[in-house]
């Protein structure tokens, strides 16, 4: 090993979902929205002035912060935006988890949490889920340096009721509690309203799932002004121009079109319920989903066998080869046509 290699920071990186690009593929592996962005987004993209791209974007992201604050009925000093919720969460880890006590997050959860904790040298512990993949609030009633968890959880799709979320926040008032709500629009009750009551609560959401803008990378956090100011201070010490002009413009338009947003959600939820019923008839088992995906295992056919068979047919789902969840596939809810193709292939060629 060369001398300089000794000083490289060694981390095990997060492994993102596969991003194939084939003409007739069915992509159900990364929980993207199967429907296009709002009409206003398309119109704004066509009307954008290309010559403006030579100019820096607004470092304060004021236009997007303003529309999000209005949407949630909050002050603008209670909104932070970033390059996808991953950027927002990474900034939150860096900002708030700086004690020598371990940060707590579930053992089966978003795997990026471990990566950020290792990258920033943050100690952490991972309480186990119960046999039904539920978070147990009592496991978080111990000394810690902060708490973060997805709700609904990923990859399990299980939702923790809001009264139990509040129980965890109330017990841990001396640390920052982060509720990662990437999938909240597909089911369950948001913790945003609890930010009025608890100054240590930060709620993180994204445009990648329900608002069909995964390719634009837009995420945001809502919380007490003290938390938001701390995030901005760290952001401006790290990179002041985090969001580009295009993302800011299109993000504003996505928030404005509430009717289109609700229409798409309704279509996804209807497809989810229909497909859930049929999959159970075919022998699949899975928790009730509060997300835009199903976390499913089959009573007879191993998950890896299903995964490989589907992939050969250019139907992509996600398989996590990890203890406790290697029996499961995470299957994004696509369009009705995509899900029918998935069901037909599984029933005819795999079972």
Short mmCIF file of N, CA and C in Angstrom, two decimals, residues 14-158:
data_model
loop_
_atom_site.label_atom_id
_atom_site.label_comp_id
_atom_site.label_asym_id
_atom_site.label_seq_id
_atom_site.Cartn_x
_atom_site.Cartn_y
_atom_site.Cartn_z
N UNK A 14 -23.30 3.08 -0.38
CA UNK A 14 -24.68 2.69 -0.66
C UNK A 14 -24.76 2.15 -2.09
N UNK A 15 -25.55 1.10 -2.26
CA UNK A 15 -25.73 0.51 -3.59
C UNK A 15 -27.12 0.89 -4.11
N UNK A 16 -27.21 1.81 -5.07
CA UNK A 16 -28.53 2.21 -5.58
C UNK A 16 -29.15 1.12 -6.43
N UNK A 17 -30.44 1.23 -6.65
CA UNK A 17 -31.13 0.28 -7.51
C UNK A 17 -30.62 0.35 -8.94
N UNK A 18 -30.68 -0.78 -9.60
CA UNK A 18 -30.22 -0.87 -10.98
C UNK A 18 -31.04 0.07 -11.87
N UNK A 19 -30.36 0.72 -12.82
CA UNK A 19 -31.02 1.65 -13.73
C UNK A 19 -30.85 1.19 -15.18
N UNK A 20 -31.54 0.11 -15.56
CA UNK A 20 -31.45 -0.36 -16.94
C UNK A 20 -32.12 0.62 -17.90
N UNK A 21 -31.77 0.55 -19.15
CA UNK A 21 -32.35 1.42 -20.17
C UNK A 21 -32.63 0.60 -21.42
N UNK A 22 -33.77 -0.08 -21.42
CA UNK A 22 -34.15 -0.93 -22.54
C UNK A 22 -35.53 -0.51 -23.04
N UNK A 23 -35.73 -0.67 -24.31
CA UNK A 23 -36.94 -0.13 -24.94
C UNK A 23 -38.23 -0.71 -24.37
N UNK A 24 -38.27 -2.01 -24.13
CA UNK A 24 -39.53 -2.65 -23.72
C UNK A 24 -39.47 -3.21 -22.31
N UNK A 25 -38.59 -2.67 -21.49
CA UNK A 25 -38.47 -3.17 -20.13
C UNK A 25 -39.66 -2.72 -19.28
N UNK A 26 -39.86 -3.43 -18.16
CA UNK A 26 -40.82 -3.03 -17.14
C UNK A 26 -40.01 -2.78 -15.88
N UNK A 27 -39.92 -1.54 -15.46
CA UNK A 27 -39.01 -1.14 -14.39
C UNK A 27 -39.78 -0.95 -13.09
N UNK A 28 -39.68 -1.93 -12.21
CA UNK A 28 -40.42 -1.91 -10.94
C UNK A 28 -39.45 -2.06 -9.76
N UNK A 29 -38.25 -1.50 -9.89
CA UNK A 29 -37.21 -1.77 -8.90
C UNK A 29 -36.76 -0.57 -8.08
N UNK A 30 -37.14 0.65 -8.45
CA UNK A 30 -36.63 1.81 -7.70
C UNK A 30 -37.73 2.77 -7.25
N UNK A 31 -38.97 2.32 -7.25
CA UNK A 31 -40.09 3.06 -6.68
C UNK A 31 -40.33 4.43 -7.32
N UNK A 32 -40.02 4.53 -8.60
CA UNK A 32 -40.35 5.75 -9.32
C UNK A 32 -41.84 5.79 -9.63
N UNK A 33 -42.35 6.97 -9.84
CA UNK A 33 -43.74 7.14 -10.23
C UNK A 33 -43.89 6.73 -11.70
N UNK A 34 -44.90 5.90 -12.04
CA UNK A 34 -45.03 5.47 -13.43
C UNK A 34 -45.66 6.50 -14.34
N UNK A 35 -46.13 7.61 -13.77
CA UNK A 35 -46.81 8.62 -14.56
C UNK A 35 -45.94 9.87 -14.71
N UNK A 36 -46.14 10.63 -15.79
CA UNK A 36 -45.29 11.80 -16.05
C UNK A 36 -45.55 12.92 -15.05
N UNK A 37 -44.64 13.88 -14.97
CA UNK A 37 -44.85 15.04 -14.08
C UNK A 37 -46.06 15.86 -14.50
N UNK A 38 -46.45 16.77 -13.65
CA UNK A 38 -47.62 17.61 -13.89
C UNK A 38 -47.48 18.41 -15.19
N UNK A 39 -48.61 18.73 -15.85
CA UNK A 39 -48.55 19.51 -17.09
C UNK A 39 -47.79 20.82 -16.94
N UNK A 40 -47.91 21.46 -15.80
CA UNK A 40 -47.19 22.71 -15.58
C UNK A 40 -45.68 22.53 -15.61
N UNK A 41 -45.22 21.37 -15.17
CA UNK A 41 -43.79 21.05 -15.22
C UNK A 41 -43.33 20.95 -16.67
N UNK A 42 -44.11 20.25 -17.47
CA UNK A 42 -43.77 20.08 -18.89
C UNK A 42 -43.75 21.44 -19.60
N UNK A 43 -44.75 22.26 -19.31
CA UNK A 43 -44.84 23.58 -19.94
C UNK A 43 -43.66 24.46 -19.53
N UNK A 44 -43.32 24.44 -18.24
CA UNK A 44 -42.21 25.27 -17.76
C UNK A 44 -40.90 24.83 -18.38
N UNK A 45 -40.73 23.53 -18.57
CA UNK A 45 -39.51 23.03 -19.17
C UNK A 45 -39.37 23.51 -20.61
N UNK A 46 -40.48 23.52 -21.35
CA UNK A 46 -40.45 23.98 -22.74
C UNK A 46 -40.18 25.48 -22.83
N UNK A 47 -40.62 26.23 -21.82
CA UNK A 47 -40.49 27.69 -21.86
C UNK A 47 -39.20 28.20 -21.23
N UNK A 48 -38.40 27.31 -20.67
CA UNK A 48 -37.17 27.76 -19.99
C UNK A 48 -36.21 28.43 -20.96
N UNK A 49 -35.58 29.49 -20.52
CA UNK A 49 -34.58 30.20 -21.33
C UNK A 49 -33.21 29.57 -21.11
N UNK A 50 -32.70 28.97 -22.15
CA UNK A 50 -31.43 28.26 -22.06
C UNK A 50 -30.29 29.21 -21.71
N UNK A 51 -30.37 30.45 -22.17
CA UNK A 51 -29.28 31.39 -21.90
C UNK A 51 -29.14 31.68 -20.41
N UNK A 52 -30.21 31.44 -19.62
CA UNK A 52 -30.13 31.67 -18.17
C UNK A 52 -29.26 30.63 -17.46
N UNK A 53 -28.97 29.53 -18.14
CA UNK A 53 -28.17 28.49 -17.50
C UNK A 53 -26.71 28.91 -17.31
N UNK A 54 -26.32 30.03 -17.93
CA UNK A 54 -24.96 30.52 -17.70
C UNK A 54 -24.85 31.22 -16.35
N UNK A 55 -26.02 31.51 -15.73
CA UNK A 55 -26.06 32.22 -14.44
C UNK A 55 -26.22 31.23 -13.29
N UNK A 56 -25.66 31.56 -12.15
CA UNK A 56 -25.84 30.73 -10.97
C UNK A 56 -27.31 30.71 -10.55
N UNK A 57 -27.76 29.63 -9.94
CA UNK A 57 -29.12 29.61 -9.40
C UNK A 57 -29.19 30.41 -8.10
N UNK A 58 -30.40 30.65 -7.64
CA UNK A 58 -30.62 31.33 -6.37
C UNK A 58 -30.14 30.43 -5.23
N UNK A 59 -29.09 30.81 -4.50
CA UNK A 59 -28.59 29.94 -3.44
C UNK A 59 -29.58 29.75 -2.29
N UNK A 60 -30.51 30.69 -2.12
CA UNK A 60 -31.50 30.56 -1.05
C UNK A 60 -32.69 29.69 -1.45
N UNK A 61 -32.80 29.38 -2.75
CA UNK A 61 -33.91 28.55 -3.25
C UNK A 61 -35.26 29.15 -2.84
N UNK A 62 -35.36 30.45 -2.87
CA UNK A 62 -36.51 31.14 -2.29
C UNK A 62 -37.83 30.80 -2.96
N UNK A 63 -37.85 30.63 -4.28
CA UNK A 63 -39.10 30.35 -4.96
C UNK A 63 -39.70 29.01 -4.54
N UNK A 64 -38.85 28.00 -4.40
CA UNK A 64 -39.32 26.68 -4.00
C UNK A 64 -39.69 26.66 -2.52
N UNK A 65 -38.89 27.29 -1.70
CA UNK A 65 -39.21 27.36 -0.28
C UNK A 65 -40.54 28.07 -0.06
N UNK A 66 -40.78 29.13 -0.82
CA UNK A 66 -42.02 29.90 -0.67
C UNK A 66 -43.24 29.04 -0.99
N UNK A 67 -43.20 28.30 -2.10
CA UNK A 67 -44.36 27.52 -2.50
C UNK A 67 -44.58 26.34 -1.55
N UNK A 68 -43.51 25.76 -1.03
CA UNK A 68 -43.65 24.68 -0.05
C UNK A 68 -44.20 25.20 1.27
N UNK A 69 -43.74 26.36 1.69
CA UNK A 69 -44.26 26.95 2.93
C UNK A 69 -45.74 27.23 2.82
N UNK A 70 -46.17 27.75 1.68
CA UNK A 70 -47.59 28.00 1.46
C UNK A 70 -48.39 26.71 1.43
N UNK A 71 -47.85 25.69 0.81
CA UNK A 71 -48.54 24.40 0.69
C UNK A 71 -48.81 23.79 2.06
N UNK A 72 -47.84 23.90 2.96
CA UNK A 72 -47.98 23.30 4.29
C UNK A 72 -48.49 24.28 5.35
N UNK A 73 -48.68 25.52 4.99
CA UNK A 73 -49.14 26.50 5.95
C UNK A 73 -48.11 26.82 7.02
N UNK A 74 -46.84 26.86 6.62
CA UNK A 74 -45.74 27.12 7.54
C UNK A 74 -45.01 28.40 7.14
N UNK A 75 -44.22 28.93 8.07
CA UNK A 75 -43.36 30.04 7.74
C UNK A 75 -42.21 29.58 6.87
N UNK A 76 -41.69 30.45 6.04
CA UNK A 76 -40.58 30.08 5.16
C UNK A 76 -39.33 29.71 5.94
N UNK A 77 -39.23 30.18 7.19
CA UNK A 77 -38.09 29.84 8.02
C UNK A 77 -38.18 28.43 8.59
N UNK A 78 -39.21 27.69 8.16
CA UNK A 78 -39.38 26.31 8.63
C UNK A 78 -39.21 25.30 7.50
N UNK A 79 -38.63 25.76 6.37
CA UNK A 79 -38.46 24.89 5.21
C UNK A 79 -37.01 24.92 4.74
N UNK A 80 -36.47 23.73 4.46
CA UNK A 80 -35.13 23.58 3.90
C UNK A 80 -35.24 22.69 2.68
N UNK A 81 -34.54 23.01 1.60
CA UNK A 81 -34.60 22.18 0.39
C UNK A 81 -33.19 21.74 -0.01
N UNK A 82 -33.15 20.62 -0.72
CA UNK A 82 -31.85 20.09 -1.15
C UNK A 82 -31.99 19.20 -2.36
N UNK A 83 -30.88 18.62 -2.78
CA UNK A 83 -30.82 17.83 -4.00
C UNK A 83 -31.30 16.41 -3.70
N UNK A 84 -32.61 16.26 -3.64
CA UNK A 84 -33.20 14.99 -3.25
C UNK A 84 -33.19 14.84 -1.74
N UNK A 85 -34.02 13.95 -1.22
CA UNK A 85 -34.05 13.77 0.22
C UNK A 85 -32.74 13.15 0.73
N UNK A 86 -31.99 12.46 -0.14
CA UNK A 86 -30.68 11.94 0.29
C UNK A 86 -29.75 13.08 0.70
N UNK A 87 -29.73 14.13 -0.09
CA UNK A 87 -28.91 15.30 0.23
C UNK A 87 -29.37 15.94 1.54
N UNK A 88 -30.68 16.06 1.70
CA UNK A 88 -31.23 16.67 2.92
C UNK A 88 -30.89 15.82 4.14
N UNK A 89 -31.05 14.51 4.02
CA UNK A 89 -30.75 13.62 5.14
C UNK A 89 -29.26 13.61 5.47
N UNK A 90 -28.42 13.57 4.44
CA UNK A 90 -26.98 13.60 4.68
C UNK A 90 -26.58 14.88 5.41
N UNK A 91 -27.18 16.01 5.00
CA UNK A 91 -26.92 17.27 5.66
C UNK A 91 -27.40 17.25 7.11
N UNK A 92 -28.53 16.60 7.35
CA UNK A 92 -29.07 16.50 8.70
C UNK A 92 -28.17 15.64 9.59
N UNK A 93 -27.66 14.52 9.06
CA UNK A 93 -26.71 13.70 9.82
C UNK A 93 -25.51 14.54 10.23
N UNK A 94 -24.97 15.28 9.26
CA UNK A 94 -23.78 16.08 9.51
C UNK A 94 -24.05 17.20 10.51
N UNK A 95 -25.25 17.73 10.49
CA UNK A 95 -25.60 18.87 11.33
C UNK A 95 -25.96 18.48 12.75
N UNK A 96 -26.75 17.43 12.91
CA UNK A 96 -27.39 17.17 14.20
C UNK A 96 -26.82 15.99 14.99
N UNK A 97 -26.11 15.09 14.36
CA UNK A 97 -25.67 13.88 15.07
C UNK A 97 -24.19 13.99 15.39
N UNK A 98 -23.88 14.77 16.42
CA UNK A 98 -22.48 15.07 16.72
C UNK A 98 -22.07 14.75 18.16
N UNK A 99 -22.91 14.04 18.88
CA UNK A 99 -22.52 13.63 20.23
C UNK A 99 -21.75 12.31 20.12
N UNK A 100 -21.26 11.83 21.25
CA UNK A 100 -20.58 10.54 21.27
C UNK A 100 -21.55 9.40 21.53
N UNK A 101 -22.81 9.73 21.70
CA UNK A 101 -23.83 8.70 21.94
C UNK A 101 -24.31 8.13 20.61
N UNK A 102 -24.75 6.90 20.59
CA UNK A 102 -25.16 6.28 19.31
C UNK A 102 -26.48 6.83 18.79
N UNK A 103 -26.52 7.07 17.50
CA UNK A 103 -27.77 7.38 16.81
C UNK A 103 -28.53 6.07 16.64
N UNK A 104 -29.86 6.14 16.75
CA UNK A 104 -30.68 4.94 16.62
C UNK A 104 -31.48 4.97 15.32
N UNK A 105 -31.45 3.87 14.58
CA UNK A 105 -32.35 3.68 13.44
C UNK A 105 -32.58 2.19 13.27
N UNK A 106 -33.70 1.79 12.66
CA UNK A 106 -34.07 0.38 12.62
C UNK A 106 -33.07 -0.50 11.89
N UNK A 107 -33.00 -1.77 12.33
CA UNK A 107 -32.08 -2.72 11.71
C UNK A 107 -32.45 -3.00 10.26
N UNK A 108 -33.74 -3.03 9.98
CA UNK A 108 -34.23 -3.14 8.60
C UNK A 108 -34.82 -1.79 8.24
N UNK A 109 -34.13 -1.07 7.40
CA UNK A 109 -34.50 0.32 7.14
C UNK A 109 -33.76 0.77 5.88
N UNK A 110 -33.77 2.07 5.63
CA UNK A 110 -33.06 2.63 4.49
C UNK A 110 -31.57 2.44 4.70
N UNK A 111 -30.91 1.70 3.82
CA UNK A 111 -29.52 1.31 4.06
C UNK A 111 -28.53 2.47 3.96
N UNK A 112 -28.96 3.61 3.45
CA UNK A 112 -28.08 4.77 3.38
C UNK A 112 -27.76 5.33 4.77
N UNK A 113 -28.63 5.07 5.76
CA UNK A 113 -28.36 5.58 7.11
C UNK A 113 -27.02 5.06 7.63
N UNK A 114 -26.75 3.77 7.43
CA UNK A 114 -25.48 3.20 7.87
C UNK A 114 -24.30 3.84 7.14
N UNK A 115 -24.49 4.11 5.86
CA UNK A 115 -23.42 4.70 5.06
C UNK A 115 -23.07 6.09 5.58
N UNK A 116 -24.08 6.92 5.81
CA UNK A 116 -23.80 8.26 6.33
C UNK A 116 -23.17 8.20 7.72
N UNK A 117 -23.67 7.31 8.56
CA UNK A 117 -23.10 7.19 9.91
C UNK A 117 -21.63 6.80 9.83
N UNK A 118 -21.29 5.85 8.97
CA UNK A 118 -19.89 5.46 8.82
C UNK A 118 -19.06 6.59 8.20
N UNK A 119 -19.62 7.26 7.19
CA UNK A 119 -18.88 8.32 6.51
C UNK A 119 -18.53 9.45 7.47
N UNK A 120 -19.49 9.82 8.34
CA UNK A 120 -19.28 10.94 9.25
C UNK A 120 -18.77 10.51 10.62
N UNK A 121 -18.44 9.21 10.75
CA UNK A 121 -17.90 8.68 12.01
C UNK A 121 -18.89 8.87 13.16
N UNK A 122 -20.16 8.57 12.89
CA UNK A 122 -21.21 8.69 13.89
C UNK A 122 -21.50 7.30 14.47
N UNK A 123 -21.39 7.12 15.78
CA UNK A 123 -21.75 5.81 16.34
C UNK A 123 -23.25 5.57 16.19
N UNK A 124 -23.63 4.32 16.02
CA UNK A 124 -25.05 4.03 15.84
C UNK A 124 -25.39 2.63 16.33
N UNK A 125 -26.66 2.45 16.65
CA UNK A 125 -27.21 1.15 17.03
C UNK A 125 -28.51 0.96 16.27
N UNK A 126 -28.85 -0.29 15.99
CA UNK A 126 -30.00 -0.59 15.13
C UNK A 126 -30.96 -1.55 15.82
N UNK A 127 -31.96 -1.03 16.52
CA UNK A 127 -32.96 -1.91 17.15
C UNK A 127 -33.67 -2.77 16.11
N UNK A 128 -33.93 -4.01 16.46
CA UNK A 128 -34.62 -4.93 15.55
C UNK A 128 -36.09 -4.56 15.42
N UNK A 129 -36.67 -4.89 14.29
CA UNK A 129 -38.12 -4.78 14.13
C UNK A 129 -38.78 -5.98 14.79
N UNK A 130 -40.08 -5.89 15.05
CA UNK A 130 -40.79 -7.05 15.58
C UNK A 130 -41.05 -8.06 14.46
N UNK A 131 -41.60 -9.23 14.73
CA UNK A 131 -41.78 -10.25 13.69
C UNK A 131 -42.65 -9.81 12.51
N UNK A 132 -43.47 -8.76 12.71
CA UNK A 132 -44.31 -8.23 11.62
C UNK A 132 -43.66 -7.02 10.95
N UNK A 133 -42.35 -6.84 11.17
CA UNK A 133 -41.58 -5.74 10.57
C UNK A 133 -41.98 -4.36 11.12
N UNK A 134 -42.52 -4.31 12.31
CA UNK A 134 -42.92 -3.03 12.89
C UNK A 134 -41.83 -2.47 13.81
N UNK A 135 -41.69 -1.16 13.78
CA UNK A 135 -40.80 -0.48 14.73
C UNK A 135 -41.44 -0.52 16.11
N UNK A 136 -40.63 -0.81 17.13
CA UNK A 136 -41.12 -0.85 18.51
C UNK A 136 -40.66 0.41 19.23
N UNK A 137 -41.58 1.33 19.52
CA UNK A 137 -41.18 2.59 20.17
C UNK A 137 -40.39 2.40 21.46
N UNK A 138 -40.68 1.32 22.20
CA UNK A 138 -39.98 1.11 23.47
C UNK A 138 -38.48 0.89 23.27
N UNK A 139 -38.07 0.44 22.07
CA UNK A 139 -36.65 0.23 21.80
C UNK A 139 -35.88 1.54 21.65
N UNK A 140 -36.60 2.63 21.54
CA UNK A 140 -35.98 3.94 21.35
C UNK A 140 -36.05 4.80 22.61
N UNK A 141 -36.43 4.16 23.71
CA UNK A 141 -36.50 4.86 24.99
C UNK A 141 -35.25 4.54 25.80
N UNK A 142 -34.13 4.95 25.26
CA UNK A 142 -32.84 4.77 25.92
C UNK A 142 -31.91 5.89 25.50
N UNK A 143 -30.80 6.00 26.17
CA UNK A 143 -29.86 7.08 25.87
C UNK A 143 -29.38 6.97 24.43
N UNK A 144 -29.39 8.10 23.72
CA UNK A 144 -28.96 8.09 22.33
C UNK A 144 -28.52 9.48 21.90
N UNK A 145 -27.93 9.53 20.72
CA UNK A 145 -27.47 10.81 20.18
C UNK A 145 -28.35 11.34 19.07
N UNK A 146 -29.52 10.74 18.90
CA UNK A 146 -30.45 11.14 17.85
C UNK A 146 -31.17 9.92 17.30
N UNK A 147 -32.27 10.15 16.61
CA UNK A 147 -33.08 9.07 16.05
C UNK A 147 -33.47 9.44 14.63
N UNK A 148 -33.44 8.44 13.73
CA UNK A 148 -33.92 8.64 12.36
C UNK A 148 -34.58 7.35 11.91
N UNK A 149 -35.73 7.46 11.26
CA UNK A 149 -36.40 6.28 10.73
C UNK A 149 -37.36 6.70 9.62
N UNK A 150 -37.57 5.81 8.62
CA UNK A 150 -38.55 6.11 7.59
C UNK A 150 -39.94 5.74 8.07
N UNK A 151 -40.91 6.53 7.69
CA UNK A 151 -42.31 6.22 8.00
C UNK A 151 -43.19 6.70 6.86
N UNK A 152 -43.79 5.76 6.08
CA UNK A 152 -43.66 4.31 6.15
C UNK A 152 -42.21 3.85 5.96
N UNK A 153 -41.93 2.69 6.54
CA UNK A 153 -40.57 2.18 6.49
C UNK A 153 -40.24 1.65 5.09
N UNK A 154 -38.97 1.68 4.77
CA UNK A 154 -38.48 1.10 3.52
C UNK A 154 -37.32 0.18 3.90
N UNK A 155 -37.31 -1.03 3.40
CA UNK A 155 -38.13 -1.54 2.29
C UNK A 155 -39.39 -2.29 2.68
N UNK A 156 -39.83 -2.22 3.93
CA UNK A 156 -40.92 -3.08 4.39
C UNK A 156 -42.30 -2.58 4.03
N UNK A 157 -42.46 -1.28 3.81
CA UNK A 157 -43.74 -0.60 3.50
C UNK A 157 -44.67 -0.47 4.70
N UNK A 158 -44.18 -0.76 5.91
CA UNK A 158 -45.02 -0.74 7.11
C UNK A 158 -45.05 0.67 7.71
#
